[in-house]
PDB file of C-alpha atoms in Angstrom:
ATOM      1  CA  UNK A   1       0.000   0.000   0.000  1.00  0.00           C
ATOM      2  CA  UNK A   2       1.402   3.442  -0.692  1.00  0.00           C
ATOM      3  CA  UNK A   3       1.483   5.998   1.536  1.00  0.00           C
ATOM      4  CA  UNK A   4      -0.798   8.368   0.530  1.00  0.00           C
ATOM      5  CA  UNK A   5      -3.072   6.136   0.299  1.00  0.00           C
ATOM      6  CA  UNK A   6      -2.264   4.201   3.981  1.00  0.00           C
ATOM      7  CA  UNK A   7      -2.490   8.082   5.282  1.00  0.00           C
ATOM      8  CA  UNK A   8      -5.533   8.627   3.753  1.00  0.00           C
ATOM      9  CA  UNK A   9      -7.355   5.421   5.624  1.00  0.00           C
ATOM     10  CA  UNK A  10      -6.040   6.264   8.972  1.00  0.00           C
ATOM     11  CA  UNK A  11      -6.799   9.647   8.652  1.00  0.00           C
ATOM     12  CA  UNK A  12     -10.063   9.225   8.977  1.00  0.00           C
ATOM     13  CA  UNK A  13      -9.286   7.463  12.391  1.00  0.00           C
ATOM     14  CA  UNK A  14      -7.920  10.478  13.823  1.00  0.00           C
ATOM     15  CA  UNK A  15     -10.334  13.252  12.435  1.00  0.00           C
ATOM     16  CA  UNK A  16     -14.070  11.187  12.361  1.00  0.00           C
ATOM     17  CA  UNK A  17     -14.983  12.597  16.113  1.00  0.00           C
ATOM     18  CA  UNK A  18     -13.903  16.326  14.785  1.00  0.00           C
ATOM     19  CA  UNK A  19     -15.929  19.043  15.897  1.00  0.00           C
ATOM     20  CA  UNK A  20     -16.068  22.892  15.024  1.00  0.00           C
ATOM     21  CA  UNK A  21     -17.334  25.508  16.748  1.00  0.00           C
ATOM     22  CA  UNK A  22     -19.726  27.265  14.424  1.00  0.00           C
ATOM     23  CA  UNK A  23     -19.046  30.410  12.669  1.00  0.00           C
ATOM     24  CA  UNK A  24     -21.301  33.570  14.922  1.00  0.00           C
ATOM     25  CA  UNK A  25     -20.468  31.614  17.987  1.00  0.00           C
ATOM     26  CA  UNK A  26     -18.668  33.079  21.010  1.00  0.00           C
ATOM     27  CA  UNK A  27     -15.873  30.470  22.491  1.00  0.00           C
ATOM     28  CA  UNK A  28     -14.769  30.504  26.108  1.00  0.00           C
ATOM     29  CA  UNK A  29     -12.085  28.444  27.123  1.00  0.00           C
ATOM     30  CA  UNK A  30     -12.024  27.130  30.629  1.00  0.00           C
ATOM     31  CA  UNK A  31      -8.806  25.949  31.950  1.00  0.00           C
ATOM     32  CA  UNK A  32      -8.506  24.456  35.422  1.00  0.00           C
ATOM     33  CA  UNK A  33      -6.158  23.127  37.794  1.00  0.00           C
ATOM     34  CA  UNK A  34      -5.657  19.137  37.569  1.00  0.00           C
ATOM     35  CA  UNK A  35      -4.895  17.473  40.849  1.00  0.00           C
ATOM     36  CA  UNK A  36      -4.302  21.206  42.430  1.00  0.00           C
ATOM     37  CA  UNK A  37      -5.385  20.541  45.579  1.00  0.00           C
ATOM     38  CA  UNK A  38      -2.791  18.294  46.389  1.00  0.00           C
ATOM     39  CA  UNK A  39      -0.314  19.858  44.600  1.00  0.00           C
ATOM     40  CA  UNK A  40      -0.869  23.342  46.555  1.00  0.00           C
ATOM     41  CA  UNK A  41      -1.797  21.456  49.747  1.00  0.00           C
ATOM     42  CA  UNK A  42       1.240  18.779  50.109  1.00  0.00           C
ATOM     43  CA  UNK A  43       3.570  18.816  47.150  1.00  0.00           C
ATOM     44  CA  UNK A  44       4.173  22.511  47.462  1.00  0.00           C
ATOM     45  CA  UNK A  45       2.273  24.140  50.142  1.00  0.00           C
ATOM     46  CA  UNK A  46       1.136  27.352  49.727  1.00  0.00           C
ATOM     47  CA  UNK A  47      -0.183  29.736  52.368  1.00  0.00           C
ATOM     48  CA  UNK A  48      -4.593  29.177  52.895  1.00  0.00           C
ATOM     49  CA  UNK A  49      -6.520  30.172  51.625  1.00  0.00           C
ATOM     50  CA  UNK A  50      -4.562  32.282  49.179  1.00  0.00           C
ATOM     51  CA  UNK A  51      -1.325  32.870  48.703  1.00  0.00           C
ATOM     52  CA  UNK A  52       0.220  35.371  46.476  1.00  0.00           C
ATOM     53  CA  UNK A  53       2.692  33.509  44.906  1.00  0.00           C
ATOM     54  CA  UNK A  54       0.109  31.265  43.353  1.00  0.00           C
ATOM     55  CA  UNK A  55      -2.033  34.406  42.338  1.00  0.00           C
ATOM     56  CA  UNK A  56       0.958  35.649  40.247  1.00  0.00           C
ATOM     57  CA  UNK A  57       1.787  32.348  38.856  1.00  0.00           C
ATOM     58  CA  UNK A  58      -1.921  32.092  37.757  1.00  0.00           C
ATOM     59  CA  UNK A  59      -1.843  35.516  36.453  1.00  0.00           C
ATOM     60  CA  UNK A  60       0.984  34.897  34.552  1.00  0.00           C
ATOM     61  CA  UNK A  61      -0.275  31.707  32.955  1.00  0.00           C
ATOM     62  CA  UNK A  62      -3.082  33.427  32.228  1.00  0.00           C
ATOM     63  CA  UNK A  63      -1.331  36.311  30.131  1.00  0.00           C
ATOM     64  CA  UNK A  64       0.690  33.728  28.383  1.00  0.00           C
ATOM     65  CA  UNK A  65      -2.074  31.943  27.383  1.00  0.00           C
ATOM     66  CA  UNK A  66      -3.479  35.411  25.783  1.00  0.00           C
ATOM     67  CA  UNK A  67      -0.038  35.713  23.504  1.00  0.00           C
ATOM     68  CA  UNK A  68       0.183  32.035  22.275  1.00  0.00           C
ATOM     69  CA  UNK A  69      -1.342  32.924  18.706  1.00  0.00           C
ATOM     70  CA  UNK A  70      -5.069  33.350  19.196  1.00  0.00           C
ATOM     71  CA  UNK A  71      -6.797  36.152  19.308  1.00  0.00           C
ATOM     72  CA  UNK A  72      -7.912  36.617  23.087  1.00  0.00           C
ATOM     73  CA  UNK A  73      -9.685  39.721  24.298  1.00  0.00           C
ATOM     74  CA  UNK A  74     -10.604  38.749  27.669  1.00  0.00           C
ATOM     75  CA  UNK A  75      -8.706  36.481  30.535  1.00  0.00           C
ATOM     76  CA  UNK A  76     -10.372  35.782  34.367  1.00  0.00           C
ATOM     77  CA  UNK A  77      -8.742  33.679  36.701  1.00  0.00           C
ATOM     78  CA  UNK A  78      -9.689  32.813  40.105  1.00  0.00           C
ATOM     79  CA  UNK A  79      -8.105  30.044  42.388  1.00  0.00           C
ATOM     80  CA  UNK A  80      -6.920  27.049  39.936  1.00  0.00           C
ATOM     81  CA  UNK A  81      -8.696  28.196  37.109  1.00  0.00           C
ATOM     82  CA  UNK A  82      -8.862  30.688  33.961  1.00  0.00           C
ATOM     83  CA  UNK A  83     -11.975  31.723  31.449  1.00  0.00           C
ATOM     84  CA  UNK A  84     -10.299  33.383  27.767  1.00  0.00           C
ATOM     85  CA  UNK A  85     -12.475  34.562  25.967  1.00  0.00           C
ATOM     86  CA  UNK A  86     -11.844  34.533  21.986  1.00  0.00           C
ATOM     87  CA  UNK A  87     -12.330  37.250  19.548  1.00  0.00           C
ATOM     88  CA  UNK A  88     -15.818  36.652  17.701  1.00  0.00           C
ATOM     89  CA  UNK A  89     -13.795  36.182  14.250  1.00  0.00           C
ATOM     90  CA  UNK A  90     -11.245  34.234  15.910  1.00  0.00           C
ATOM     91  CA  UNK A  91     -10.551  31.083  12.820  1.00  0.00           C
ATOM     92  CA  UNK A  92      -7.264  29.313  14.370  1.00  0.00           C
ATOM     93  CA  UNK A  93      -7.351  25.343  13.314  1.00  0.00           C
ATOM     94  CA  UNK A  94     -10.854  25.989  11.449  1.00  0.00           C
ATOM     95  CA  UNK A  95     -12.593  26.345  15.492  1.00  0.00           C
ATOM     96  CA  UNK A  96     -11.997  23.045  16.012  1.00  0.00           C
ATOM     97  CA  UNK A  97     -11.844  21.708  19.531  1.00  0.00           C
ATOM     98  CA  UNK A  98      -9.386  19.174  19.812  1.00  0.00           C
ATOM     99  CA  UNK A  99      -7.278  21.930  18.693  1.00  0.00           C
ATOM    100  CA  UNK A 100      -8.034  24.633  21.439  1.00  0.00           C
ATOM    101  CA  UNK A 101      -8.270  22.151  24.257  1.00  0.00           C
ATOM    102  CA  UNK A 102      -4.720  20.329  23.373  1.00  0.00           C
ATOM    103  CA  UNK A 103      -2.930  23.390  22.937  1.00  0.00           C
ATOM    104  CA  UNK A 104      -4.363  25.383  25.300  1.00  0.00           C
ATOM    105  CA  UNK A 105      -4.357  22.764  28.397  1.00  0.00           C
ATOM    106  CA  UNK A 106      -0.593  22.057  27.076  1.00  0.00           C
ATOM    107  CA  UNK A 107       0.372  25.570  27.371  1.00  0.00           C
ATOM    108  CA  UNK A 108      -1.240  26.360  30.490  1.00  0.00           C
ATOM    109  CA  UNK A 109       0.633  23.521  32.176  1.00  0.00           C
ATOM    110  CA  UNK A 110       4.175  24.199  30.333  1.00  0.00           C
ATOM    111  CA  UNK A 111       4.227  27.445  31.792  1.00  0.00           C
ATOM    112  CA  UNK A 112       2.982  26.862  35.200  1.00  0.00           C
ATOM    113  CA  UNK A 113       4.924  24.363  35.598  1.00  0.00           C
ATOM    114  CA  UNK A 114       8.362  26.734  34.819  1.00  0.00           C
ATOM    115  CA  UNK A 115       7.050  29.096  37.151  1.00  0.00           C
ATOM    116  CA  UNK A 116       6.568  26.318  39.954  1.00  0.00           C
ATOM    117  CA  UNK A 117       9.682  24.313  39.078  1.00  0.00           C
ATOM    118  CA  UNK A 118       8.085  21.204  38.956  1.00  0.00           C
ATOM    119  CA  UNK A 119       5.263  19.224  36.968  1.00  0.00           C
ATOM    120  CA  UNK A 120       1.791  20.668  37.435  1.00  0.00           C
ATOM    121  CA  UNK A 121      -1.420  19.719  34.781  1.00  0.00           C
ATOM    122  CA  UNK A 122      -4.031  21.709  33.106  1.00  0.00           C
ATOM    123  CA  UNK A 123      -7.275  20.418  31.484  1.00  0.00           C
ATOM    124  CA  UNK A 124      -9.369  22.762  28.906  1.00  0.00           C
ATOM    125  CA  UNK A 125     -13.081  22.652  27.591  1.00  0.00           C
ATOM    126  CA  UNK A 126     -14.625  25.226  24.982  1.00  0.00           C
ATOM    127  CA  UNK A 127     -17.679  26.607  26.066  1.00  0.00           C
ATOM    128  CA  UNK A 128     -19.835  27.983  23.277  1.00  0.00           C
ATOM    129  CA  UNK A 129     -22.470  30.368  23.559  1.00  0.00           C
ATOM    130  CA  UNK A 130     -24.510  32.204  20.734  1.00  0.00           C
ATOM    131  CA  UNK A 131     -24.482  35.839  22.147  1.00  0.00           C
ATOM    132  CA  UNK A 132     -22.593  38.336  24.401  1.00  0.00           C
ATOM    133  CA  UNK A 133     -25.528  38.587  26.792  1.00  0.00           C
ATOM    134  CA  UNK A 134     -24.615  34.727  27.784  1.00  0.00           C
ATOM    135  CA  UNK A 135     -20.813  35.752  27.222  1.00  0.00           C
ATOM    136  CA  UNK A 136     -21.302  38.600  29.914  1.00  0.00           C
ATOM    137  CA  UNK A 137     -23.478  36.350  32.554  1.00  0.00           C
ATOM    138  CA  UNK A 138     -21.064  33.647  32.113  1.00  0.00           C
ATOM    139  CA  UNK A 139     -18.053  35.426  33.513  1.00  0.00           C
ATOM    140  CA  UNK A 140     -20.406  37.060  36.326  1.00  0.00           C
ATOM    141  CA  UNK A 141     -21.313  33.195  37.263  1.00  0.00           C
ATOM    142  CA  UNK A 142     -17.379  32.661  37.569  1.00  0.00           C
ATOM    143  CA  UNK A 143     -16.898  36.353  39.681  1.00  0.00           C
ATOM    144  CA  UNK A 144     -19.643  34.961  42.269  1.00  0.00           C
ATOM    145  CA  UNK A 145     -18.556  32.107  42.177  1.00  0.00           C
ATOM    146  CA  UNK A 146     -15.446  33.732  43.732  1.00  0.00           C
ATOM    147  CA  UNK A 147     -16.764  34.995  45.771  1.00  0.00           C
ATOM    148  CA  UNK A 148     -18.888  32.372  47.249  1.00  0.00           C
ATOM    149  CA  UNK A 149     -15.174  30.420  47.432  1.00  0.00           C
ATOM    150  CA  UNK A 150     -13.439  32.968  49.432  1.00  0.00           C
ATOM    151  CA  UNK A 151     -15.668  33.257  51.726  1.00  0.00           C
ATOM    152  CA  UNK A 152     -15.964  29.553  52.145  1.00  0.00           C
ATOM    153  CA  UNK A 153     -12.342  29.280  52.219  1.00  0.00           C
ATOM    154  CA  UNK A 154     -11.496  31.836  54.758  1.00  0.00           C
ATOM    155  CA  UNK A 155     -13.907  30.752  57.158  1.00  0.00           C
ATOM    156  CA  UNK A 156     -12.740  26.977  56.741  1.00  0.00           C
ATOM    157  CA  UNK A 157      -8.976  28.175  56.998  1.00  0.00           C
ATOM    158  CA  UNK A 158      -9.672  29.987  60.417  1.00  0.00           C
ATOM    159  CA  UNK A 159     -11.534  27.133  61.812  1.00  0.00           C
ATOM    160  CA  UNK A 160      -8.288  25.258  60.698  1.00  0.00           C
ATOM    161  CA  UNK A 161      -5.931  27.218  62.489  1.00  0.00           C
ATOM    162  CA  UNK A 162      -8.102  27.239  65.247  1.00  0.00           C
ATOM    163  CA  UNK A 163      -7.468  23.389  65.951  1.00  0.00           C
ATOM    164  CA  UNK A 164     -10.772  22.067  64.177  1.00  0.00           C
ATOM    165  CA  UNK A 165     -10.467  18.947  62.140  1.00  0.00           C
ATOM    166  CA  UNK A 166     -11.047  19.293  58.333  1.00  0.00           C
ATOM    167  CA  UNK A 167     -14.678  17.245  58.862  1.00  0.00           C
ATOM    168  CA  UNK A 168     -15.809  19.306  61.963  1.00  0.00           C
ATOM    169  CA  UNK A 169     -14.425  23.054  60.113  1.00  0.00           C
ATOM    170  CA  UNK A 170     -16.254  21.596  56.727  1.00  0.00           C
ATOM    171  CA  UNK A 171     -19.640  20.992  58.890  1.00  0.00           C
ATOM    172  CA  UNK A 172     -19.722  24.081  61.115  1.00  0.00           C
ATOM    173  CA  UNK A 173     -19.728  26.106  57.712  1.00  0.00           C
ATOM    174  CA  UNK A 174     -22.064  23.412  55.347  1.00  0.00           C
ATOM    175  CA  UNK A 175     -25.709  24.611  56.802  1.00  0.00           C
ATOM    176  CA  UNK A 176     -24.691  28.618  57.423  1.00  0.00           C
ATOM    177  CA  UNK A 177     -25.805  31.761  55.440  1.00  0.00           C
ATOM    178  CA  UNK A 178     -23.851  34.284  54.197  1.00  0.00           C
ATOM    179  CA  UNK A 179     -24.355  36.915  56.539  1.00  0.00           C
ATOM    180  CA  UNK A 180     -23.508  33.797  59.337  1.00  0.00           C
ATOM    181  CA  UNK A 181     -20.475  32.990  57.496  1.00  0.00           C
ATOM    182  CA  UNK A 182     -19.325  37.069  58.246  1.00  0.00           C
ATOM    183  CA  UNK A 183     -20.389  37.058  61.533  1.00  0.00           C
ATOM    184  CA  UNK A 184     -18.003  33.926  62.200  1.00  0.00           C
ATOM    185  CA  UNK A 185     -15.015  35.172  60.457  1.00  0.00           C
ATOM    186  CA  UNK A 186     -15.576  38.558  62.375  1.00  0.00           C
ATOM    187  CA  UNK A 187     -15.668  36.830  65.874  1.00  0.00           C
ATOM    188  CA  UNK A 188     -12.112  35.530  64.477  1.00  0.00           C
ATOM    189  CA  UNK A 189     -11.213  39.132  63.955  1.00  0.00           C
ATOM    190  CA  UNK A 190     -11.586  39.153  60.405  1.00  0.00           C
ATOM    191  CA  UNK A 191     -13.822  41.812  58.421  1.00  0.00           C
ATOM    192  CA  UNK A 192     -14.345  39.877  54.902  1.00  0.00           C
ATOM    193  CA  UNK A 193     -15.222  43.374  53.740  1.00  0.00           C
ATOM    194  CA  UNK A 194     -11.953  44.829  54.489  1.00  0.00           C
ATOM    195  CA  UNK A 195     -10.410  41.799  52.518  1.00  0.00           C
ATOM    196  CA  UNK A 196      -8.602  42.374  49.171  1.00  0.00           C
ATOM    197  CA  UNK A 197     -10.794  41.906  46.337  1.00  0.00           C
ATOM    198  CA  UNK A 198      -8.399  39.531  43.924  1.00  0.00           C
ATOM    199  CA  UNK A 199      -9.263  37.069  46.408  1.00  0.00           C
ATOM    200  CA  UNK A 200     -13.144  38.025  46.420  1.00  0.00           C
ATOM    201  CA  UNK A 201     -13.933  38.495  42.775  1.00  0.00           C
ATOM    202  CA  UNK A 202     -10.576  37.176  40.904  1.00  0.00           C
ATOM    203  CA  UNK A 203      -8.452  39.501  38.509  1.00  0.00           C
ATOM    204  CA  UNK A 204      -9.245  40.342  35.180  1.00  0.00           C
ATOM    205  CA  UNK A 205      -6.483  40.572  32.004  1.00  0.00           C
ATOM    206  CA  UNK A 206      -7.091  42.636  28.819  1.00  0.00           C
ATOM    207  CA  UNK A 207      -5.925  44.664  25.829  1.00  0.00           C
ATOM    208  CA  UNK A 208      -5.180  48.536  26.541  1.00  0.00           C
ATOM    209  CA  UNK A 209      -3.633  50.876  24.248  1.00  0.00           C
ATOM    210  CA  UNK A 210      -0.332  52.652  25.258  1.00  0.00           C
ATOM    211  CA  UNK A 211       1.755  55.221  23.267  1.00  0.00           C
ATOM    212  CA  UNK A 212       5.265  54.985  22.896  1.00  0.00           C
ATOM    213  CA  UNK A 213       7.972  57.370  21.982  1.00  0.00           C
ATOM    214  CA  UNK A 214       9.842  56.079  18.932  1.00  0.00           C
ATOM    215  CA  UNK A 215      12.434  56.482  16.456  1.00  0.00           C
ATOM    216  CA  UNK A 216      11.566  56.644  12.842  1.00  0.00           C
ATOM    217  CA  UNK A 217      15.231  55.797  11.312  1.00  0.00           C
ATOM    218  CA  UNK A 218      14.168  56.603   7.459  1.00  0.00           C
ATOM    219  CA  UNK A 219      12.846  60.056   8.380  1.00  0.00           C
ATOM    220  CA  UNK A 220      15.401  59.945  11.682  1.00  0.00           C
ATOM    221  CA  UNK A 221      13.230  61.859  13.646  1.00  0.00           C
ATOM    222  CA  UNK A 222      11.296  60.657  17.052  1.00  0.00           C
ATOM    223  CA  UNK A 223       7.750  59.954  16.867  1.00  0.00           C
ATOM    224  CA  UNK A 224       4.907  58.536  19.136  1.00  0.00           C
ATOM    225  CA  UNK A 225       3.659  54.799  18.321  1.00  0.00           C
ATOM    226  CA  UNK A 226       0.599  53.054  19.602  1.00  0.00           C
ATOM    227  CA  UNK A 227       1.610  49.667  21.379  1.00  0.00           C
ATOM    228  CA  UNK A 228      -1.146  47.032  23.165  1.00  0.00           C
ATOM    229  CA  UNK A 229      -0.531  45.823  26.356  1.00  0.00           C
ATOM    230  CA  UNK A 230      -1.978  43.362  29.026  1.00  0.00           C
ATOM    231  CA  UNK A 231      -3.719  45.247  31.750  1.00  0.00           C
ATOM    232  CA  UNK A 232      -4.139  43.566  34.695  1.00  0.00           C
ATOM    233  CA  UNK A 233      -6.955  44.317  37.327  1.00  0.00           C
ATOM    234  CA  UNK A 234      -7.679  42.899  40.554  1.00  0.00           C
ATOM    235  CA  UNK A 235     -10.068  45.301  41.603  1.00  0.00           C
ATOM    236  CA  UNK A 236     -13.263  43.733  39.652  1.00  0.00           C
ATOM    237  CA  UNK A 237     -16.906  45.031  39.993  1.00  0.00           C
ATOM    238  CA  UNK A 238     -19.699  42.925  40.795  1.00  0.00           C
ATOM    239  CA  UNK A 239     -23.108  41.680  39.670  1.00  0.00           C
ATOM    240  CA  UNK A 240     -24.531  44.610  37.389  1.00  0.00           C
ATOM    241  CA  UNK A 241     -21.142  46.655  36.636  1.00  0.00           C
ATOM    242  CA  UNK A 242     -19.280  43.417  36.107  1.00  0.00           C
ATOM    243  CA  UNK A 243     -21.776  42.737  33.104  1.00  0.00           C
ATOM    244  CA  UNK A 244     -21.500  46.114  32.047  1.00  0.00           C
ATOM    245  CA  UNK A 245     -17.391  45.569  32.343  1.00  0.00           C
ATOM    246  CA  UNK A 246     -17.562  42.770  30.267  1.00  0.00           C
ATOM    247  CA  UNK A 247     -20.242  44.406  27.744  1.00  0.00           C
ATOM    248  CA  UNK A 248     -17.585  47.222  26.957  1.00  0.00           C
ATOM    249  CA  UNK A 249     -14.932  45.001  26.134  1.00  0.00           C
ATOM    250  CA  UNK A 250     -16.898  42.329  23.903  1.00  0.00           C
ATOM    251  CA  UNK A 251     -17.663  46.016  22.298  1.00  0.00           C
ATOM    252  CA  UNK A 252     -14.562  47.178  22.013  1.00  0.00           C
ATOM    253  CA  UNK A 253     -12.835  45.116  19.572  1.00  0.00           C
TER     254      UNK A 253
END
C-alpha cells in the first residue's frame, strides 16, 4: 500500500470525532487546575486560603495563554482556574476543539509548571455560547462564584488554624448563610469586607492601548507609536457593573 493512500485510511481514524465551533459563535475556554489541591496542599504548600505567589503564577499563565497565537480579548482567573475569551472572528485550526483544548491545556501547564519548578497539569473545555448577553453572565457566574469560594475558604482556613479537624471546620460552615459565614469570620477578627478583592472576585487581564515614543530611522526623527498591552486588574466590579465591564470590552474590539 502506498502511503498516501495508507495516510488517507487512517486519517479518517484520527479526524471522524472532529468538531467545530460554528461560525457567529462566542468560544470561552475554561482551563482548570488538575490534581491542584494536592499539589498546593502537600507537594508545594502554599499559604490558605490564598497565597500570592500562586495568584501571580496564575496571572501569569493566564497572560501567556493570551499571547500564544489566538486572538484573546478577555482572561479571568480565580483560584486554579482561567476563562479566555476569543475574539468573535477568531478562525485558528478551522474552530476546532481538539485543537483549542490540546494546545491550550498544554500551554497552560508548560508554563505553570516553569514558574513552579516542577510538573503541574491543566485540562481545557470550549464553552460555546450564541451571544454576548450569555458571554457577559457567564463570567459574572465565575466572579460569584469567587466569591462564594473565598468566603468559604477563609472561614474553613480559620476554623483550621483554630485546631478544628477538616470534617468538623467543613460541617460548622455546610448549613450557614452568608451573613452567618461574616459574623463567624468577624468573631475571628476578620472583616471579609476589608479583605482584598483579587481574592473576592478574581483579577481580570485585557488589551489597553499605550503610546510609545519612537524612532523613525528613514525620516530619523522621534515619533509617538501606539503599542497594546496586558492590563491587569484585581479590583473587579460585581453583579450589574461586572456585566456592564464585560459588555464594553466584547464592544470594544
Amino acid at each position: 500500500m502506498k502511503f498516501d493512500d495508507l495516510d488517507l485510511k487512517m486519517r479518517v481514524y484520527e479526524t471522524a470525532h472532529d468538531t467545530q465551533v460554528l461560525p457567529g459563535m462566542y468560544m470561552i475556554a475554561r482551563i482548570d487546575g488538575r490534581g491542584f489541591t494536592r499539589l498546593t496542599k502537600e507537594t508545594h504548600p502554599f499559604e490558605a486560603p490564598f497565597d500570592v505567589r500562586f495568584r501571580d503564577y496564575m496571572i501569569a499563565t493566564t497572560e501567556h495563554l493570551m499571547n500564544c497565537g489566538f486572538k484573546v480579548i478577555y482572561g479571568y482567573t480565580q483560584s486554579d482556574e482561567i476563562s479566555l475569551l476569543f475574539d468573535l472572528n477568531e478562525t485558528a485550526f478551522s474552530r476546532k476543539h481538539r485543537k483549542y483544548n490540546s494546545i491550550l491545556a498544554g500551554e497552560a501547564s508548560a508554563q505553570f509548571s516553569v514558574l513552579l519548578g516542577s510538573v503541574a497539569a491543566f485540562d481545557c473545555r470550549i464553552c460555546e455560547l450564541p451571544n454576548a448577553q450569555l458571554v457577559e453572565d457567564y463570567f459574572r457566574w465565575r466572579n460569584e462564584d469567587a466569591h462564594r469560594n473565598s468566603l468559604n475558604a477563609h472561614c474553613y482556613w480559620r476554623l483550621r488554624q483554630q485546631g478544628a479537624t477538616k470534617t468538623d471546620a467543613s460541617k460548622r460552615i455546610e448549613k450557614l448563610s452568608i451573613a452567618e459565614k461574616n459574623e463567624l469570620l468577624f468573631s475571628m477578627g476578620v472583616n471579609f469586607n476589608e479583605l482584598p478583592l483579587w481574592q473576592k472576585r478574581g483579577t481580570g487581564i485585557y488589551w489597553t492601548e499605550i503610546e510609545k515614543e519612537g524612532f523613525d530611522a528613514k525620516q530619523r526623527t522621534t515619533v509617538i507609536v501606539k503599542r497594546k498591552q496586558l492590563c491587569r486588574n484585581m479590583e473587579l466590579p460585581m453583579r450589574d457593573e461586572y456585566n456592564e465591564f464585560i459588555s464594553r470590552i466584547i464592544n470594544a474590539v
